[in-house]
Tab-separated table of C-alpha atoms and ligand atoms in Angstrom:
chain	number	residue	atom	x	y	z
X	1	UNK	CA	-137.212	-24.728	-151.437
X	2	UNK	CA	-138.902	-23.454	-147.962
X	3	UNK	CA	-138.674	-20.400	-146.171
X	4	UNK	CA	-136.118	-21.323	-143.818
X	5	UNK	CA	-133.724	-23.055	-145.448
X	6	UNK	CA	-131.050	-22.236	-148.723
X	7	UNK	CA	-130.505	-23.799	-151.793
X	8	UNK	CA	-126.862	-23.197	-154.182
X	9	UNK	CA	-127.307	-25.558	-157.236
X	10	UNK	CA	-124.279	-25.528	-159.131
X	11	UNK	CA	-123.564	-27.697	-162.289
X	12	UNK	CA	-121.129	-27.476	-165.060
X	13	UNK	CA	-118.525	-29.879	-166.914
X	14	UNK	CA	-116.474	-32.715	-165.420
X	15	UNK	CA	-113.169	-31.246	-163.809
X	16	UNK	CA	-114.241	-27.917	-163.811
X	17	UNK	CA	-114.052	-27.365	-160.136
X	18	UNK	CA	-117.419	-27.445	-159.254
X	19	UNK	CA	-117.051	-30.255	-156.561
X	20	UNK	CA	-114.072	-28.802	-154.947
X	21	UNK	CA	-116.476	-25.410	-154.463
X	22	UNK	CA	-119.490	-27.072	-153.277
X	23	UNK	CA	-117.409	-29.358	-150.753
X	24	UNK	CA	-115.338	-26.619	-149.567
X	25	UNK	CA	-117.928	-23.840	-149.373
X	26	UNK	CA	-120.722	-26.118	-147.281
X	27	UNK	CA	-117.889	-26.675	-145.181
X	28	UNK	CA	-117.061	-23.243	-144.218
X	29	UNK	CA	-120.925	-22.269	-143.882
X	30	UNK	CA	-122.367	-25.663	-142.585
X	31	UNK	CA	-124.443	-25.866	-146.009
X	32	UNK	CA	-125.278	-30.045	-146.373
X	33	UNK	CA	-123.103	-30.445	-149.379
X	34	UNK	CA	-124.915	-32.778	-151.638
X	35	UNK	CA	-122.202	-34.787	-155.040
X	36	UNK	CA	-124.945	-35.958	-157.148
X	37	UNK	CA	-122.348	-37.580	-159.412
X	38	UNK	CA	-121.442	-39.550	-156.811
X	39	UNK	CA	-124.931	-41.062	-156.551
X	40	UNK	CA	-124.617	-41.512	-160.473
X	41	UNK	CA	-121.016	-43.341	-159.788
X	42	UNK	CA	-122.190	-45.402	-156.848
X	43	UNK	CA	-124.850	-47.027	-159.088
X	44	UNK	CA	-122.158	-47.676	-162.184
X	45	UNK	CA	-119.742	-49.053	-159.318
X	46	UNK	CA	-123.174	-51.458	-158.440
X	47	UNK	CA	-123.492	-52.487	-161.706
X	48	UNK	CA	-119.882	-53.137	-162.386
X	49	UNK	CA	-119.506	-55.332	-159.449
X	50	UNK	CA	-122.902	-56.710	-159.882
X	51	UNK	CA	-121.852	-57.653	-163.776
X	52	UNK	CA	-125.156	-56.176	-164.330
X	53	UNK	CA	-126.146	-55.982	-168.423
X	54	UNK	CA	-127.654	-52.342	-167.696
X	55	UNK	CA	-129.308	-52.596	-171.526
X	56	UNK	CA	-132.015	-55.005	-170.313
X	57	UNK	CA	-134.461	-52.782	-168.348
X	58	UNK	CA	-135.653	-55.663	-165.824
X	59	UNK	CA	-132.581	-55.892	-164.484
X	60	UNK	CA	-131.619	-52.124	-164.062
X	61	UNK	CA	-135.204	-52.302	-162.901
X	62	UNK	CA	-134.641	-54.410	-160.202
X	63	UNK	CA	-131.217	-52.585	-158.863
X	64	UNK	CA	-132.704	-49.011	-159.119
X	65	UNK	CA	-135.425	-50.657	-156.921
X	66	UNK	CA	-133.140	-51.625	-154.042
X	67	UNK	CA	-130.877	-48.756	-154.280
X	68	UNK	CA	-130.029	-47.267	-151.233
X	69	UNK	CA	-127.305	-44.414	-150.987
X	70	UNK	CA	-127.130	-42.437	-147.890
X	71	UNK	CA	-124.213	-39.398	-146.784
X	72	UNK	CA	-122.553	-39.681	-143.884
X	73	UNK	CA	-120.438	-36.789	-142.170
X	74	UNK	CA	-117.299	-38.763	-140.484
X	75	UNK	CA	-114.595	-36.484	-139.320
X	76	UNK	CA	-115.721	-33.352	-141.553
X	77	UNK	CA	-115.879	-35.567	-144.490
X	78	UNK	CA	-118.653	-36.904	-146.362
X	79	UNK	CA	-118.414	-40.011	-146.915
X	80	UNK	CA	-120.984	-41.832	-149.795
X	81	UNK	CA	-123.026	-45.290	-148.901
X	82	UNK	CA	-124.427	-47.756	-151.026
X	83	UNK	CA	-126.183	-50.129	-149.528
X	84	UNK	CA	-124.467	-49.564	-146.087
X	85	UNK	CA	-120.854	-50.000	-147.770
X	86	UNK	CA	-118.666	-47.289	-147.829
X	87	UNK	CA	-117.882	-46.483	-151.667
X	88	UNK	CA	-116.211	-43.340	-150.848
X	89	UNK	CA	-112.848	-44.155	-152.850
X	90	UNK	CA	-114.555	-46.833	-154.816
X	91	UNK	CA	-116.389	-44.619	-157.164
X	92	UNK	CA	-113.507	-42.365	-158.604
X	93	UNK	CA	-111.733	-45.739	-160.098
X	94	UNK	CA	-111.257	-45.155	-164.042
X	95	UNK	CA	-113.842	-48.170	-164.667
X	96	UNK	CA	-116.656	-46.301	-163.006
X	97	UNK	CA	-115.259	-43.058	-164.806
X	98	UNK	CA	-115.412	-45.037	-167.995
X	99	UNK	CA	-119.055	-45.826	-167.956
X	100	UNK	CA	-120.904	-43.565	-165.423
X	101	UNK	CA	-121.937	-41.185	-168.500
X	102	UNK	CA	-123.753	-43.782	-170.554
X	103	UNK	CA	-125.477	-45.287	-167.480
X	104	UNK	CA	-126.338	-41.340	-166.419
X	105	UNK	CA	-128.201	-40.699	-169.502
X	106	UNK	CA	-130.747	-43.684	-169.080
X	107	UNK	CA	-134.311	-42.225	-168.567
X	108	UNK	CA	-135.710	-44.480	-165.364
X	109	UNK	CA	-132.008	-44.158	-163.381
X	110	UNK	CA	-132.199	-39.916	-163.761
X	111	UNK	CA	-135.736	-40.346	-162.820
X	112	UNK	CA	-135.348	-42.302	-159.658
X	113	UNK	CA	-131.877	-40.114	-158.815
X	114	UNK	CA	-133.915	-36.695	-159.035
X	115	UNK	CA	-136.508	-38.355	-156.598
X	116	UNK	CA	-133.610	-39.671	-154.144
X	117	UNK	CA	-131.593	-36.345	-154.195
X	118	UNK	CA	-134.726	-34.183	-153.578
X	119	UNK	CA	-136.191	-36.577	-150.551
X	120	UNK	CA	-131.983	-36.073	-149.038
X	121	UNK	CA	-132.189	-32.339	-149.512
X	122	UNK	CA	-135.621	-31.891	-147.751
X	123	UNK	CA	-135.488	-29.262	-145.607
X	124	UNK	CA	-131.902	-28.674	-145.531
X	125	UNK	CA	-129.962	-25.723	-146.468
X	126	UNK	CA	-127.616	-27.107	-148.905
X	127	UNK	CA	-124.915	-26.893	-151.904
X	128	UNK	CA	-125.844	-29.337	-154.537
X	129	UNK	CA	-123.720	-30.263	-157.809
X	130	UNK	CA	-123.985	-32.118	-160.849
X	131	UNK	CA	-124.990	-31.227	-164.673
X	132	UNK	CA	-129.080	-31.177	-163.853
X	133	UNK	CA	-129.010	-29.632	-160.867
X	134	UNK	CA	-129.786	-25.972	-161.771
X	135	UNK	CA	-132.392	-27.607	-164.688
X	136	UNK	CA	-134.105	-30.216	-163.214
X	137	UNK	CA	-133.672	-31.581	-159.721
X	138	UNK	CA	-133.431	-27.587	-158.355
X	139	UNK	CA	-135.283	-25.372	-160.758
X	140	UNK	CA	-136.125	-22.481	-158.205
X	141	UNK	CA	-132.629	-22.430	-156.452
X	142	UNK	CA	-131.678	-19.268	-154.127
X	143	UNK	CA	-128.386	-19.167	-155.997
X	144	UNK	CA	-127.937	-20.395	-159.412
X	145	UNK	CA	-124.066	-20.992	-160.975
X	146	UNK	CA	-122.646	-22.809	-163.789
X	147	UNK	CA	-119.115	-23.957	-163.329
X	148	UNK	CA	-116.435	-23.692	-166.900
X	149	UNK	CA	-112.785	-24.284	-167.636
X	150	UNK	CA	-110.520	-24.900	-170.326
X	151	UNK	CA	-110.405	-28.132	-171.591
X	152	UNK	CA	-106.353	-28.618	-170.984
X	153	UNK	CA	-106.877	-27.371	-167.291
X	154	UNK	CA	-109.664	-29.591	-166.465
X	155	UNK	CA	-107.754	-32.795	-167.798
X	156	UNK	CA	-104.489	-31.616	-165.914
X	157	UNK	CA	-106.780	-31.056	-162.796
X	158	UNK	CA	-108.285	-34.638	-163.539
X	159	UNK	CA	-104.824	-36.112	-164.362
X	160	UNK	CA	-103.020	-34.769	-161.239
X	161	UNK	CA	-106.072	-36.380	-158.720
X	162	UNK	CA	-105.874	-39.665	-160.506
X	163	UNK	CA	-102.065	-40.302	-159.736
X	164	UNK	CA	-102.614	-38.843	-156.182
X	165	UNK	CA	-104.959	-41.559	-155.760
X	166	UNK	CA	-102.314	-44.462	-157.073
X	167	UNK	CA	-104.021	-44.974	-160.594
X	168	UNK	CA	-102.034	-45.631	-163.163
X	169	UNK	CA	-103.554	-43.733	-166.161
X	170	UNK	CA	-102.393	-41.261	-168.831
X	171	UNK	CA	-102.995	-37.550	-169.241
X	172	UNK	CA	-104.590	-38.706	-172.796
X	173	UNK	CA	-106.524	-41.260	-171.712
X	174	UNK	CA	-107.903	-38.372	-168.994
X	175	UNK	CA	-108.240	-36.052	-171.559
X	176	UNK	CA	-110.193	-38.799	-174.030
X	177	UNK	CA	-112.880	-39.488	-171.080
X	178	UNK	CA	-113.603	-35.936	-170.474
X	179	UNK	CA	-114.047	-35.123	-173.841
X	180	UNK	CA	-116.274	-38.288	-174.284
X	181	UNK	CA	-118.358	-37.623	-170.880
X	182	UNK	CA	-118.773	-34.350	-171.965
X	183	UNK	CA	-120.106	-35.029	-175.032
X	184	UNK	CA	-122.037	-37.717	-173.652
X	185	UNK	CA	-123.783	-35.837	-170.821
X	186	UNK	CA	-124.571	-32.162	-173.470
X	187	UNK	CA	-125.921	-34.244	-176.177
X	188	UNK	CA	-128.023	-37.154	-174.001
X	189	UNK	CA	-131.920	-36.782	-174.525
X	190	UNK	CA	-133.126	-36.639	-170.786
X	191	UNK	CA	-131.725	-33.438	-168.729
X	192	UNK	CA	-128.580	-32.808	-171.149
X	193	UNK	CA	-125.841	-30.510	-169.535
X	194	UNK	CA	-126.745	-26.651	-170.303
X	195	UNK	CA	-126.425	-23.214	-168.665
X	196	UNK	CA	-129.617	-22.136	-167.402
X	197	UNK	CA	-130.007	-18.465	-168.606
X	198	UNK	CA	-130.217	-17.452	-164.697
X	199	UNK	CA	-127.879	-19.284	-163.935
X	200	UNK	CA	-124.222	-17.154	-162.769
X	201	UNK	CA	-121.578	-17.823	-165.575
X	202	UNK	CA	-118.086	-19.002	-163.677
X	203	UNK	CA	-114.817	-19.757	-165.370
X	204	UNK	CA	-112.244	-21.333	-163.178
X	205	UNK	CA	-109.653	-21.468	-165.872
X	206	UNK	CA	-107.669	-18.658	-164.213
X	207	UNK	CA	-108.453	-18.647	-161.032
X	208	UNK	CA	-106.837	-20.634	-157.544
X	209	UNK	CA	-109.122	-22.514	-155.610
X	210	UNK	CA	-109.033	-19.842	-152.594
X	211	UNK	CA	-110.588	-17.337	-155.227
X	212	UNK	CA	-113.298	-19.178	-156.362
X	213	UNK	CA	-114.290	-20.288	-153.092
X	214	UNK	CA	-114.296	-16.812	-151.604
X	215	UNK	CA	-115.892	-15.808	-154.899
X	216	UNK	CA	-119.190	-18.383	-154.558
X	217	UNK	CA	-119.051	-17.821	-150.268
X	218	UNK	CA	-119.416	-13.548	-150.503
X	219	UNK	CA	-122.145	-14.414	-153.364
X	220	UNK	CA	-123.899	-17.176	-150.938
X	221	UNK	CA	-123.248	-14.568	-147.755
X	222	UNK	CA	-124.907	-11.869	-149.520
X	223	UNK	CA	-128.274	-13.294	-151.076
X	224	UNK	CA	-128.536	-14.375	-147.348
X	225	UNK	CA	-128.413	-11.087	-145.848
X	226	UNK	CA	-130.741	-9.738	-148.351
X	227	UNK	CA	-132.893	-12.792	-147.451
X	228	UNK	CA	-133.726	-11.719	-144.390
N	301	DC	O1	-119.500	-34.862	-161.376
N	301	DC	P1	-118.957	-36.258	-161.685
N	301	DC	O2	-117.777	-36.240	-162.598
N	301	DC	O3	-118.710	-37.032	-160.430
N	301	DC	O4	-120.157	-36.984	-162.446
N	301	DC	C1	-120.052	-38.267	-162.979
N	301	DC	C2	-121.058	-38.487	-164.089
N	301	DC	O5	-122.374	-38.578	-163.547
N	301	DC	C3	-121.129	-37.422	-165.163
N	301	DC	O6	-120.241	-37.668	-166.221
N	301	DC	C4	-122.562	-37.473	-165.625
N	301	DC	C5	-123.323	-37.997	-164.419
N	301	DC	N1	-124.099	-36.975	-163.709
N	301	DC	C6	-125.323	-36.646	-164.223
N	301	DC	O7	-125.709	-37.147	-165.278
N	301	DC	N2	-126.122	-35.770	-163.548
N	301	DC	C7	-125.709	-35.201	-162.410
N	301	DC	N3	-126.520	-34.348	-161.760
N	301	DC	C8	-124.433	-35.505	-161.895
N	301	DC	C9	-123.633	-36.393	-162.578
């Protein structure tokens, strides 16, 4: 954090809204909007394609070693590279979905991903997400929140994205992985999910998307006139 520039860490659990807030909020204020779970799912999607056995430590070794993953703004989106491929679209495919949370909770990959997101965010004023960000990677944050929402609602967020993008998967099979991920990422060892206690408590379950973006912007707007 430096004098000049801003930093909104959010994290919470998977569906809960959190991305759609960060994405559309750094939009609307020109905040760098930084997905850290998208750097978690660009590596599974590497290791997948890779047939990488990401047990053996030499060999997760050697791909954390030449990882490179670099945001790009192309017409107002962000789009996510790995390795100079686009993986945008890639990374939400149920396989990555399936085994981004054991491959998250390995020691040396949230190591090298807390060194990469903090060398992106240098400097910048930005809106970062993910489930360590108010912990670990962003301890002394301007603006602290921790995204909820009923189970049911998440999956039926989760469910309607995954047919809009043409897969062909079932609300149950939705609901199974978000139980599982969320289990996965509270109970891991290293930088387990958790609500900060400064952290702002936000549940989504009730409200439309325009309300909790307005909601996190007037919070955002006001720390930064009292900033100055
Ligand atoms: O936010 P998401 O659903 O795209 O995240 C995918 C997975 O990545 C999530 O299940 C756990 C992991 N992750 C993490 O361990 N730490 C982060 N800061 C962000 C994501």
């Amino acid at each position: 954090m430096g004098k000049n520039n801003f930093i909104v860490a959010i994290d919470g659990y998977a569906g809960s809204g959190k991305s759609t807030i960060a994405k559309e909020v750094a939009k609307r204020l020109n905040f760098f909007y930084l997905d850290t779970g998208a750097m978690y799912r660009a590596l599974t999607y590497k290791i997948i394609k890779e047939k990488i056995d990401y047990q053996k430590e030499q060999e997760l070794k050697k791909i954390l070693k030449n990882l490179k993953i670099d945001f790009k703004k192309e017409n107002k989106e962000t789009k996510i590279y790995l390795n100079n491929e686009d993986v945008t679209d890639k990374i939400r495919a149920p396989k990555v979905e399936k085994l981004v949370s054991p491959i998250s909770a390995i020691k040396i990959v949230r190591e090298k991903m807390v060194k990469l997101q903090r060398k992106i965010a240098h400097q910048k004023s930005l809106i970062a997400e993910g489930r360590d960000i108010t912990s670990i990677v962003f301890p002394k944050a301007n603006l602290k929140i921790f995204v909820d929402c009923e189970l049911k609602e998440r999956a039926k967020r989760r469910f309607k994205e995954a047919k809009e993008k043409g897969y062909k998967v079932s609300f149950l099979k939705v609901l199974e992985n978000l139980i599982l991920r969320d289990k996965i990422d509270q109970e891991r060892e290293h930088s387990p999910l958790r609500k900060t206690p400064d952290s702002i408590y936000l549940n989504t379950t009730n409200l439309t998307i325009e309300e909790e973006i307005d909601l996190v912007k007037s919070l955002i707007e006001y720390l930064l006139k009292k900033k100055k």
